[in-house]
Amino acid sequence: MNKALRAVVLCGSIGVVVSACTKTDGPAPSADKVSADAAFQKKLQEQLLDAKPGSVIEIPAGTYHLTSGLTLRGDGVTIRGAGMEKTVLSFKGQVTGPEGLLVYGNSFTIENLTIEDSKGDGLKINDGDTITVRKVKVQWTGGPKVTNGAYGIYPVKTKNVLIEDSVAIGASDAGIYVGQSNGVIVRRSRAEGNVAGIEIENTVNADVYDNVATNNTGGILVFNMPNLSQPGHSTRVYKNKVDKNNLGNFAARGTAVASVPAGSGIVINSNSKVEIFDNDVTENQTANVIISSYHSTGYFTEKGVSANYDPYPKAIYVYGNRFKGGGDSPDGLDLKALKIAMYGLSGHLPDVLWDGYVDTKLMVKGVLPAEQRICVQNDAAVLNADGPNKYKNPSKDAAPFRCELAKLPPVSIVQLAAQS
C-alpha cells in the first residue's frame, strides 16, 4: 500500500472518532476509551490494508467502538476474534462507509467475533471463492427498525461458501443472505428478529440445514429475482427449526422482502428444483410453507424484467416435514378473507399455501411435465389460492400435488473437501 494513500485512509478513520463520540447513546466514553478505540481502529485498518496471503489478523477480547467501515482487499486472509461473545466490533457511532466490514477476496475466513449496529450491511463479501464464516454474530441492538442495515451476513457473487454456527439479528432485509452464488452451505446457525431470517437468492446448489429461524417476518426464503447475473436452482432446505416467524414486516418499501407476509415459515418464490424435507415448521401464522410466483409480489408490472426471466416456481418437492399450528392469523386482507372463506373464523390455512400461478405455456392437457410439478407428500394439506383470479376459485384438492420428484444430491464445496 502506498504510504501516502494509507495515511489518507487512516487519518480519515481517526479524524471522525472525536467528532462522533458524543453521538452514541448512554454515558459519553472516557477520553482514555476514545483514545484506545481510535488506536485500535488505526491498527486494524492498517492490518487489513497490509494483509498478504496467509495473514491471520487476531482481534483480542473487548468491545471496540469504530467510526468508519472496514475494507479488506486480498486473498488468503483470516480475521479471528477471541469468541463471538468476547470480541465485539461496534459501529453504533459509524460516520463513514456503508458496511461494517466489506471484503473482496478469495480463501477468506472470518470467525469468533460480533459485528453490530453498522449503518448498512454488517458483513459483505463480494466476488470471492472459498469463503468461510464461522461463529460470527451480526446484529442491530435497537430492535427491528427500517433504519437497520439491510443484510447481516452477506456473501454475493461468491463460490464455495460455508456459513456455520453463526447468528444474525435485526436485519431490515435478510439476516443471513447468499445471493448470485454457486456452492453454498448454511448450517447450525440462528436467525432471529430479521425480516427474512435466512435467504438464498439466485443461487445454484445450496444446502440449508440444522438452522433455527424464529421471530422473523419470514423464516427461510429461497427466491429468484429478475435482472440479476444468474437464475438460481437446486436448493435443499432440511433439518431446520422454523418456528413462530410472525414479526411484523419492517423492510424498506420497494424491496423484494417487503412483500413477504408476517407469519411465513419457509417461502419459495420463482425458484426451481427446491427440496424442503425433515424440517420442524411450527406456528407460523400465515402459513408454514408458501410457494409463490413473482406475480404475487406486486412488482411484476411496476418494474421491467428481462425477457428470459422465469417467474414461476417449478420442481418443488415438500416431504418428510413435521408441521404444527400456523395459518391461524394470516397477514394481509386478501389472505385473511381467503382463510375465513375457506376455513371459517376459527379455522386456519393449511401447512402448504400455493398462490396458484403456473406457466401455462408448458402445460399439456392442463398438467405440467412430471419433472416440473409441485409435489407435496406426508398427507400435508395444500391450498391452491387461485391468485391469478384474485382468489375467486381456491381449491383444497391435494391430489394434483401427490407426486414425487428425483431428489437432489448433497452440495459439495471445495473447502469441505479440503478439510476432510
Coordinates of C-alpha atoms in Angstrom, one line a residue:
M1 CA 0.0 0.0 0.0
N2 CA 1.3 3.4 -1.0
K3 CA 2.3 5.3 2.3
A4 CA 0.5 8.5 1.3
L5 CA -2.7 6.6 0.4
R6 CA -2.5 4.7 3.7
A7 CA -2.1 7.9 5.6
V8 CA -5.2 9.4 4.0
V9 CA -7.3 6.3 4.8
L10 CA -6.0 6.1 8.4
C11 CA -6.3 9.8 9.1
G12 CA -9.9 9.7 7.8
S13 CA -10.6 6.9 10.2
I14 CA -9.0 8.7 13.2
G15 CA -10.4 12.1 12.4
V16 CA -14.0 11.1 12.8
V17 CA -13.6 9.4 16.2
V18 CA -13.7 12.5 18.4
S19 CA -16.5 14.2 16.4
A20 CA -18.6 11.1 16.6
C21 CA -18.1 10.2 20.3
T22 CA -20.8 12.5 21.5
K23 CA -23.4 10.8 19.2
T24 CA -23.5 7.5 21.0
D25 CA -26.3 6.6 23.4
G26 CA -25.6 6.4 27.1
P27 CA -22.8 8.0 29.1
A28 CA -20.0 9.5 27.0
P29 CA -16.9 7.3 26.9
S30 CA -13.9 8.4 28.8
A31 CA -11.1 10.2 27.0
D32 CA -8.9 7.1 27.6
K33 CA -11.6 4.8 25.9
V34 CA -11.9 7.2 22.9
S35 CA -8.2 7.2 22.5
A36 CA -7.9 3.4 22.9
D37 CA -10.6 2.8 20.3
A38 CA -9.0 5.3 17.9
A39 CA -5.7 3.5 18.2
F40 CA -7.4 0.1 17.7
Q41 CA -9.2 1.3 14.6
K42 CA -6.0 2.6 13.1
K43 CA -4.1 -0.6 13.8
L44 CA -6.9 -2.8 12.5
Q45 CA -7.4 -0.9 9.3
E46 CA -3.6 -0.9 8.8
Q47 CA -3.5 -4.7 9.2
L48 CA -6.3 -5.1 6.6
L49 CA -4.5 -2.8 4.2
D50 CA -1.2 -4.7 4.6
A51 CA -2.7 -8.2 4.7
K52 CA -1.0 -10.8 2.5
P53 CA -2.0 -14.4 1.6
G54 CA -1.7 -16.4 4.8
S55 CA -2.2 -13.4 7.1
V56 CA -4.1 -14.1 10.3
I57 CA -5.5 -10.9 11.9
E58 CA -6.2 -11.7 15.6
I59 CA -8.6 -9.4 17.4
P60 CA -8.4 -9.7 21.2
A61 CA -11.4 -9.8 23.5
G62 CA -13.1 -6.5 24.1
T63 CA -15.7 -4.1 22.7
Y64 CA -14.3 -1.7 20.2
H65 CA -16.2 1.3 19.0
L66 CA -15.5 2.1 15.4
T67 CA -16.5 5.2 13.4
S68 CA -15.7 4.1 9.8
G69 CA -16.3 1.0 7.9
L70 CA -13.5 -1.5 7.3
T71 CA -12.4 -2.9 4.0
L72 CA -10.2 -5.9 3.1
R73 CA -9.0 -6.4 -0.5
G74 CA -6.8 -9.5 -0.7
D75 CA -6.7 -13.3 -0.8
G76 CA -5.9 -15.9 1.8
V77 CA -6.7 -13.8 4.8
T78 CA -8.2 -14.9 8.2
I79 CA -9.8 -12.5 10.6
R80 CA -10.2 -14.2 14.0
G81 CA -11.7 -12.9 17.3
A82 CA -11.5 -14.3 20.8
G83 CA -15.1 -15.5 20.7
M84 CA -18.5 -14.5 19.5
E85 CA -19.4 -13.0 22.9
K86 CA -15.9 -11.8 23.6
T87 CA -14.8 -9.7 20.6
V88 CA -17.3 -7.1 19.6
L89 CA -16.8 -4.5 16.8
S90 CA -19.5 -1.9 17.4
F91 CA -20.4 0.6 14.6
K92 CA -23.0 2.4 16.6
G93 CA -21.1 5.7 16.1
Q94 CA -20.3 4.9 12.5
V95 CA -19.8 8.1 10.4
T96 CA -18.2 6.9 7.1
G97 CA -18.6 3.8 5.0
P98 CA -21.9 1.9 4.3
E99 CA -20.8 -1.5 5.6
G100 CA -19.3 -2.7 8.8
L101 CA -16.8 -4.9 7.0
L102 CA -16.5 -5.1 3.2
V103 CA -14.4 -7.9 1.8
Y104 CA -13.1 -8.5 -1.7
G105 CA -11.0 -11.7 -1.8
N106 CA -10.7 -15.4 -2.2
S107 CA -9.9 -18.0 0.5
F108 CA -11.3 -15.7 3.2
T109 CA -12.2 -16.8 6.7
I110 CA -13.8 -14.8 9.5
E111 CA -14.6 -16.3 12.8
N112 CA -15.2 -15.9 16.5
L113 CA -16.5 -12.3 16.7
T114 CA -19.5 -10.0 16.7
I115 CA -20.3 -7.1 14.3
E116 CA -23.1 -4.8 15.5
D117 CA -25.0 -1.7 14.6
S118 CA -23.4 -0.9 11.3
K119 CA -25.1 1.8 9.2
G120 CA -25.6 -0.6 6.3
D121 CA -24.8 -4.3 5.8
G122 CA -22.9 -5.9 8.6
L123 CA -20.5 -8.2 6.8
K124 CA -20.5 -8.1 3.0
I125 CA -18.3 -10.4 0.9
N126 CA -18.1 -9.7 -2.8
D127 CA -16.9 -11.9 -5.7
G128 CA -14.9 -14.3 -3.6
D129 CA -14.2 -18.1 -3.9
T130 CA -13.8 -20.3 -0.9
I131 CA -15.4 -18.2 1.9
T132 CA -15.8 -19.4 5.5
V133 CA -17.9 -17.5 8.0
R134 CA -17.8 -19.3 11.4
K135 CA -19.1 -18.3 14.8
V136 CA -19.9 -14.8 13.7
K137 CA -22.7 -12.7 15.0
V138 CA -24.1 -9.7 13.2
Q139 CA -26.8 -7.8 15.0
W140 CA -28.6 -4.5 15.4
T141 CA -29.2 -3.9 19.1
G142 CA -32.0 -1.4 18.9
G143 CA -34.8 -3.8 17.9
P144 CA -36.5 -4.2 14.4
K145 CA -36.2 -0.9 12.5
V146 CA -36.3 0.0 8.9
T147 CA -33.1 2.1 9.5
N148 CA -31.2 -1.0 10.4
G149 CA -28.8 -2.3 7.9
A150 CA -30.3 -4.4 5.1
Y151 CA -28.1 -7.6 5.4
G152 CA -26.3 -9.2 8.2
I153 CA -24.0 -11.9 6.8
Y154 CA -24.0 -11.2 3.0
P155 CA -21.9 -13.1 0.5
V156 CA -22.8 -12.1 -3.0
K157 CA -21.4 -13.4 -6.4
T158 CA -19.3 -15.9 -4.5
K159 CA -18.4 -19.6 -4.8
N160 CA -17.8 -22.4 -2.3
V161 CA -19.4 -20.6 0.7
L162 CA -19.6 -22.1 4.2
I163 CA -21.6 -20.3 6.9
E164 CA -21.8 -22.2 10.1
D165 CA -22.5 -21.7 13.9
S166 CA -23.4 -18.0 13.2
V167 CA -26.1 -15.6 14.3
A168 CA -28.0 -12.8 12.6
I169 CA -30.4 -10.4 14.4
G170 CA -32.3 -7.4 13.3
A171 CA -31.6 -7.0 9.6
S172 CA -34.1 -4.9 7.7
D173 CA -33.9 -7.3 4.7
A174 CA -32.2 -10.6 5.5
G175 CA -30.1 -11.8 8.4
I176 CA -28.1 -14.5 6.5
Y177 CA -28.3 -13.9 2.8
V178 CA -26.4 -15.6 0.0
G179 CA -27.0 -14.2 -3.5
Q180 CA -26.0 -14.9 -7.1
S181 CA -23.6 -17.6 -5.8
N182 CA -22.7 -21.2 -6.5
G183 CA -21.9 -23.9 -4.0
V184 CA -23.3 -22.8 -0.6
I185 CA -23.8 -24.4 2.8
V186 CA -25.6 -22.6 5.6
R187 CA -25.7 -24.8 8.8
R188 CA -26.1 -24.7 12.6
S189 CA -26.9 -21.0 12.6
R190 CA -29.6 -18.9 14.1
A191 CA -31.6 -16.1 12.5
E192 CA -33.9 -14.1 14.7
G193 CA -35.7 -10.7 14.5
N194 CA -35.0 -10.1 10.8
V195 CA -37.4 -9.5 8.0
A196 CA -36.0 -12.6 6.3
G197 CA -34.2 -15.0 8.6
I198 CA -32.1 -16.9 6.0
E199 CA -32.4 -16.1 2.3
I200 CA -30.9 -17.9 -0.7
E201 CA -31.4 -15.8 -3.8
N202 CA -30.5 -16.5 -7.4
T203 CA -28.0 -19.1 -6.2
V204 CA -27.2 -22.5 -7.6
N205 CA -26.5 -25.6 -5.4
A206 CA -27.2 -24.6 -1.8
D207 CA -27.8 -26.7 1.3
V208 CA -29.5 -25.0 4.3
Y209 CA -29.7 -27.3 7.3
D210 CA -29.6 -27.6 11.1
N211 CA -30.5 -23.9 11.5
V212 CA -33.0 -22.2 13.7
A213 CA -35.2 -19.4 12.2
T214 CA -37.6 -17.8 14.7
N215 CA -39.3 -14.5 15.2
N216 CA -38.5 -13.2 11.7
T217 CA -41.2 -12.0 9.3
G218 CA -40.3 -15.0 7.1
G219 CA -38.1 -17.8 8.4
I220 CA -36.2 -19.3 5.4
L221 CA -36.6 -17.9 1.8
V222 CA -35.5 -19.3 -1.5
F223 CA -36.0 -16.6 -4.1
N224 CA -35.3 -15.9 -7.8
M225 CA -35.4 -12.2 -8.7
P226 CA -35.2 -10.7 -12.2
N227 CA -32.4 -8.8 -13.8
L228 CA -29.6 -10.4 -11.8
S229 CA -26.4 -12.1 -13.0
Q230 CA -27.9 -15.6 -12.9
P231 CA -31.1 -17.6 -12.1
G232 CA -31.0 -19.9 -9.1
H233 CA -31.9 -23.5 -8.7
S234 CA -31.1 -26.7 -6.8
T235 CA -31.5 -25.8 -3.1
R236 CA -32.2 -28.2 -0.3
V237 CA -33.8 -26.9 3.0
Y238 CA -33.7 -29.6 5.6
K239 CA -33.4 -30.4 9.3
N240 CA -34.2 -26.8 10.3
K241 CA -36.4 -25.5 13.1
V242 CA -38.6 -22.8 11.6
D243 CA -40.8 -21.5 14.4
K244 CA -43.1 -18.5 15.1
N245 CA -41.9 -16.3 12.3
N246 CA -44.6 -13.7 13.0
L247 CA -42.7 -10.5 13.3
G248 CA -44.3 -7.5 11.5
N249 CA -42.6 -6.7 8.2
F250 CA -40.2 -3.7 8.7
A251 CA -38.4 -3.8 5.3
A252 CA -38.0 -0.7 3.2
R253 CA -40.8 -0.1 0.7
G254 CA -40.0 -1.4 -2.7
T255 CA -37.6 -4.2 -1.6
A256 CA -38.4 -7.7 -2.5
V257 CA -38.9 -8.9 1.1
A258 CA -41.4 -6.0 1.7
S259 CA -43.9 -8.3 0.1
V260 CA -43.3 -11.2 2.5
P261 CA -46.3 -11.6 4.8
A262 CA -45.6 -11.8 8.5
G263 CA -46.1 -15.3 9.6
S264 CA -44.3 -17.0 6.8
G265 CA -42.3 -20.1 7.6
I266 CA -40.5 -21.3 4.5
V267 CA -41.1 -19.3 1.3
I268 CA -40.2 -20.4 -2.2
N269 CA -40.6 -17.7 -4.8
S270 CA -40.0 -18.2 -8.5
N271 CA -37.3 -20.7 -7.9
S272 CA -36.8 -24.2 -9.3
K273 CA -35.5 -27.6 -8.0
V274 CA -36.1 -26.9 -4.4
E275 CA -36.5 -29.6 -1.7
I276 CA -38.0 -29.0 1.7
F277 CA -37.7 -32.0 4.0
D278 CA -37.2 -33.2 7.5
N279 CA -37.9 -29.8 9.0
D280 CA -39.9 -28.8 12.1
V281 CA -42.1 -26.0 10.8
T282 CA -44.4 -24.7 13.5
E283 CA -46.7 -21.8 14.5
N284 CA -46.1 -19.5 11.5
Q285 CA -49.4 -17.6 11.4
T286 CA -49.8 -17.1 7.7
A287 CA -48.6 -20.5 6.5
N288 CA -45.8 -22.9 7.4
V289 CA -44.8 -23.2 3.7
I290 CA -45.6 -20.7 0.9
I291 CA -44.9 -21.5 -2.7
S292 CA -45.3 -18.5 -5.0
S293 CA -44.6 -16.7 -8.2
Y294 CA -43.0 -13.3 -8.8
H295 CA -46.5 -12.3 -9.9
S296 CA -47.6 -12.4 -6.2
T297 CA -45.0 -9.8 -5.1
G298 CA -47.0 -7.0 -6.7
Y299 CA -43.9 -5.7 -8.5
F300 CA -44.2 -7.5 -11.8
T301 CA -45.9 -4.7 -13.7
E302 CA -44.1 -1.9 -11.8
K303 CA -40.5 -2.9 -12.8
G304 CA -39.2 -4.1 -16.1
V305 CA -37.9 -7.6 -16.2
S306 CA -35.6 -9.4 -18.7
A307 CA -37.3 -11.4 -21.4
N308 CA -35.7 -14.7 -20.2
Y309 CA -36.8 -14.3 -16.5
D310 CA -38.9 -17.3 -15.3
P311 CA -41.3 -16.0 -12.6
Y312 CA -42.8 -19.5 -11.8
P313 CA -41.8 -22.0 -9.1
K314 CA -41.1 -25.4 -10.7
A315 CA -39.9 -28.8 -9.4
I316 CA -40.7 -28.0 -5.8
Y317 CA -40.6 -31.1 -3.5
V318 CA -42.0 -31.0 0.0
Y319 CA -41.8 -34.2 2.0
G320 CA -41.0 -35.7 5.4
N321 CA -41.6 -32.5 7.4
R322 CA -43.2 -32.1 10.8
F323 CA -45.8 -29.3 10.8
K324 CA -47.6 -27.9 13.8
G325 CA -50.0 -25.0 14.2
G326 CA -49.8 -22.0 12.0
G327 CA -52.1 -20.5 9.4
D328 CA -54.5 -19.1 12.1
S329 CA -53.8 -15.4 11.6
P330 CA -52.6 -14.6 8.1
D331 CA -51.1 -11.3 7.2
G332 CA -53.0 -9.1 4.8
L333 CA -56.6 -8.5 4.0
D334 CA -56.7 -10.9 1.0
L335 CA -55.3 -13.8 2.9
K336 CA -57.5 -13.1 5.9
A337 CA -60.5 -13.2 3.7
L338 CA -59.3 -16.3 2.0
K339 CA -58.9 -18.1 5.3
I340 CA -62.4 -17.1 6.5
A341 CA -64.0 -18.1 3.2
M342 CA -62.3 -21.5 3.1
Y343 CA -62.0 -22.5 6.8
G344 CA -64.2 -20.2 8.8
L345 CA -63.3 -17.7 11.6
S346 CA -61.7 -20.2 13.8
G347 CA -60.0 -22.2 11.1
H348 CA -56.6 -21.9 9.6
L349 CA -54.8 -22.0 6.3
P350 CA -53.1 -25.3 5.6
D351 CA -49.4 -26.0 6.0
V352 CA -48.7 -25.5 2.3
L353 CA -50.1 -22.5 0.6
W354 CA -49.6 -22.1 -3.2
D355 CA -50.5 -18.9 -4.9
G356 CA -51.7 -20.8 -8.0
Y357 CA -49.6 -19.1 -10.7
V358 CA -48.4 -21.7 -13.2
D359 CA -46.6 -21.5 -16.5
T360 CA -49.5 -22.5 -18.8
K361 CA -47.2 -22.5 -21.9
L362 CA -45.6 -25.7 -20.6
M363 CA -48.8 -27.5 -19.7
V364 CA -50.0 -30.5 -21.7
K365 CA -53.7 -31.2 -21.2
G366 CA -53.7 -28.9 -18.1
V367 CA -50.7 -30.6 -16.4
L368 CA -47.1 -29.6 -16.2
P369 CA -44.4 -32.1 -17.2
A370 CA -43.8 -34.5 -14.4
E371 CA -40.3 -33.2 -13.6
Q372 CA -41.6 -29.6 -13.1
R373 CA -44.5 -30.2 -10.8
I374 CA -45.0 -29.1 -7.3
C375 CA -45.1 -32.3 -5.2
V376 CA -46.2 -32.4 -1.5
Q377 CA -46.2 -35.7 0.5
N378 CA -46.9 -36.8 4.1
D379 CA -50.6 -36.1 3.5
A380 CA -49.9 -32.4 4.2
A381 CA -52.9 -30.2 3.3
V382 CA -52.4 -27.9 0.3
L383 CA -54.4 -24.9 -0.8
N384 CA -54.3 -23.5 -4.3
A385 CA -55.2 -19.9 -3.6
D386 CA -56.0 -19.1 -7.2
G387 CA -54.0 -15.9 -7.2
P388 CA -54.4 -15.3 -11.0
N389 CA -58.1 -14.9 -10.5
K390 CA -57.8 -12.8 -7.3
Y391 CA -58.7 -15.8 -5.0
K392 CA -62.1 -16.3 -6.7
N393 CA -61.8 -20.1 -7.1
P394 CA -59.4 -21.5 -4.5
S395 CA -59.1 -25.3 -4.3
K396 CA -58.4 -27.7 -1.4
D397 CA -57.8 -30.6 -3.7
A398 CA -54.4 -32.0 -2.8
A399 CA -54.5 -34.8 -5.4
P400 CA -52.5 -32.8 -8.1
F401 CA -49.7 -32.5 -5.6
R402 CA -49.4 -36.1 -4.6
C403 CA -46.3 -36.9 -6.7
E404 CA -42.6 -37.5 -6.4
L405 CA -39.5 -35.8 -7.8
A406 CA -36.0 -37.0 -8.2
K407 CA -34.0 -36.0 -5.1
L408 CA -31.2 -33.5 -5.4
P409 CA -27.6 -34.6 -4.5
P410 CA -25.9 -33.1 -1.4
V411 CA -23.9 -29.9 -2.1
S412 CA -20.2 -30.4 -2.4
I413 CA -18.0 -27.4 -1.9
V414 CA -14.2 -27.1 -2.3
Q415 CA -13.3 -26.1 1.2
L416 CA -15.2 -29.1 2.8
A417 CA -13.3 -31.4 0.6
A418 CA -10.0 -29.8 1.6
Q419 CA -11.0 -30.2 5.3
S420 CA -11.9 -33.8 5.2

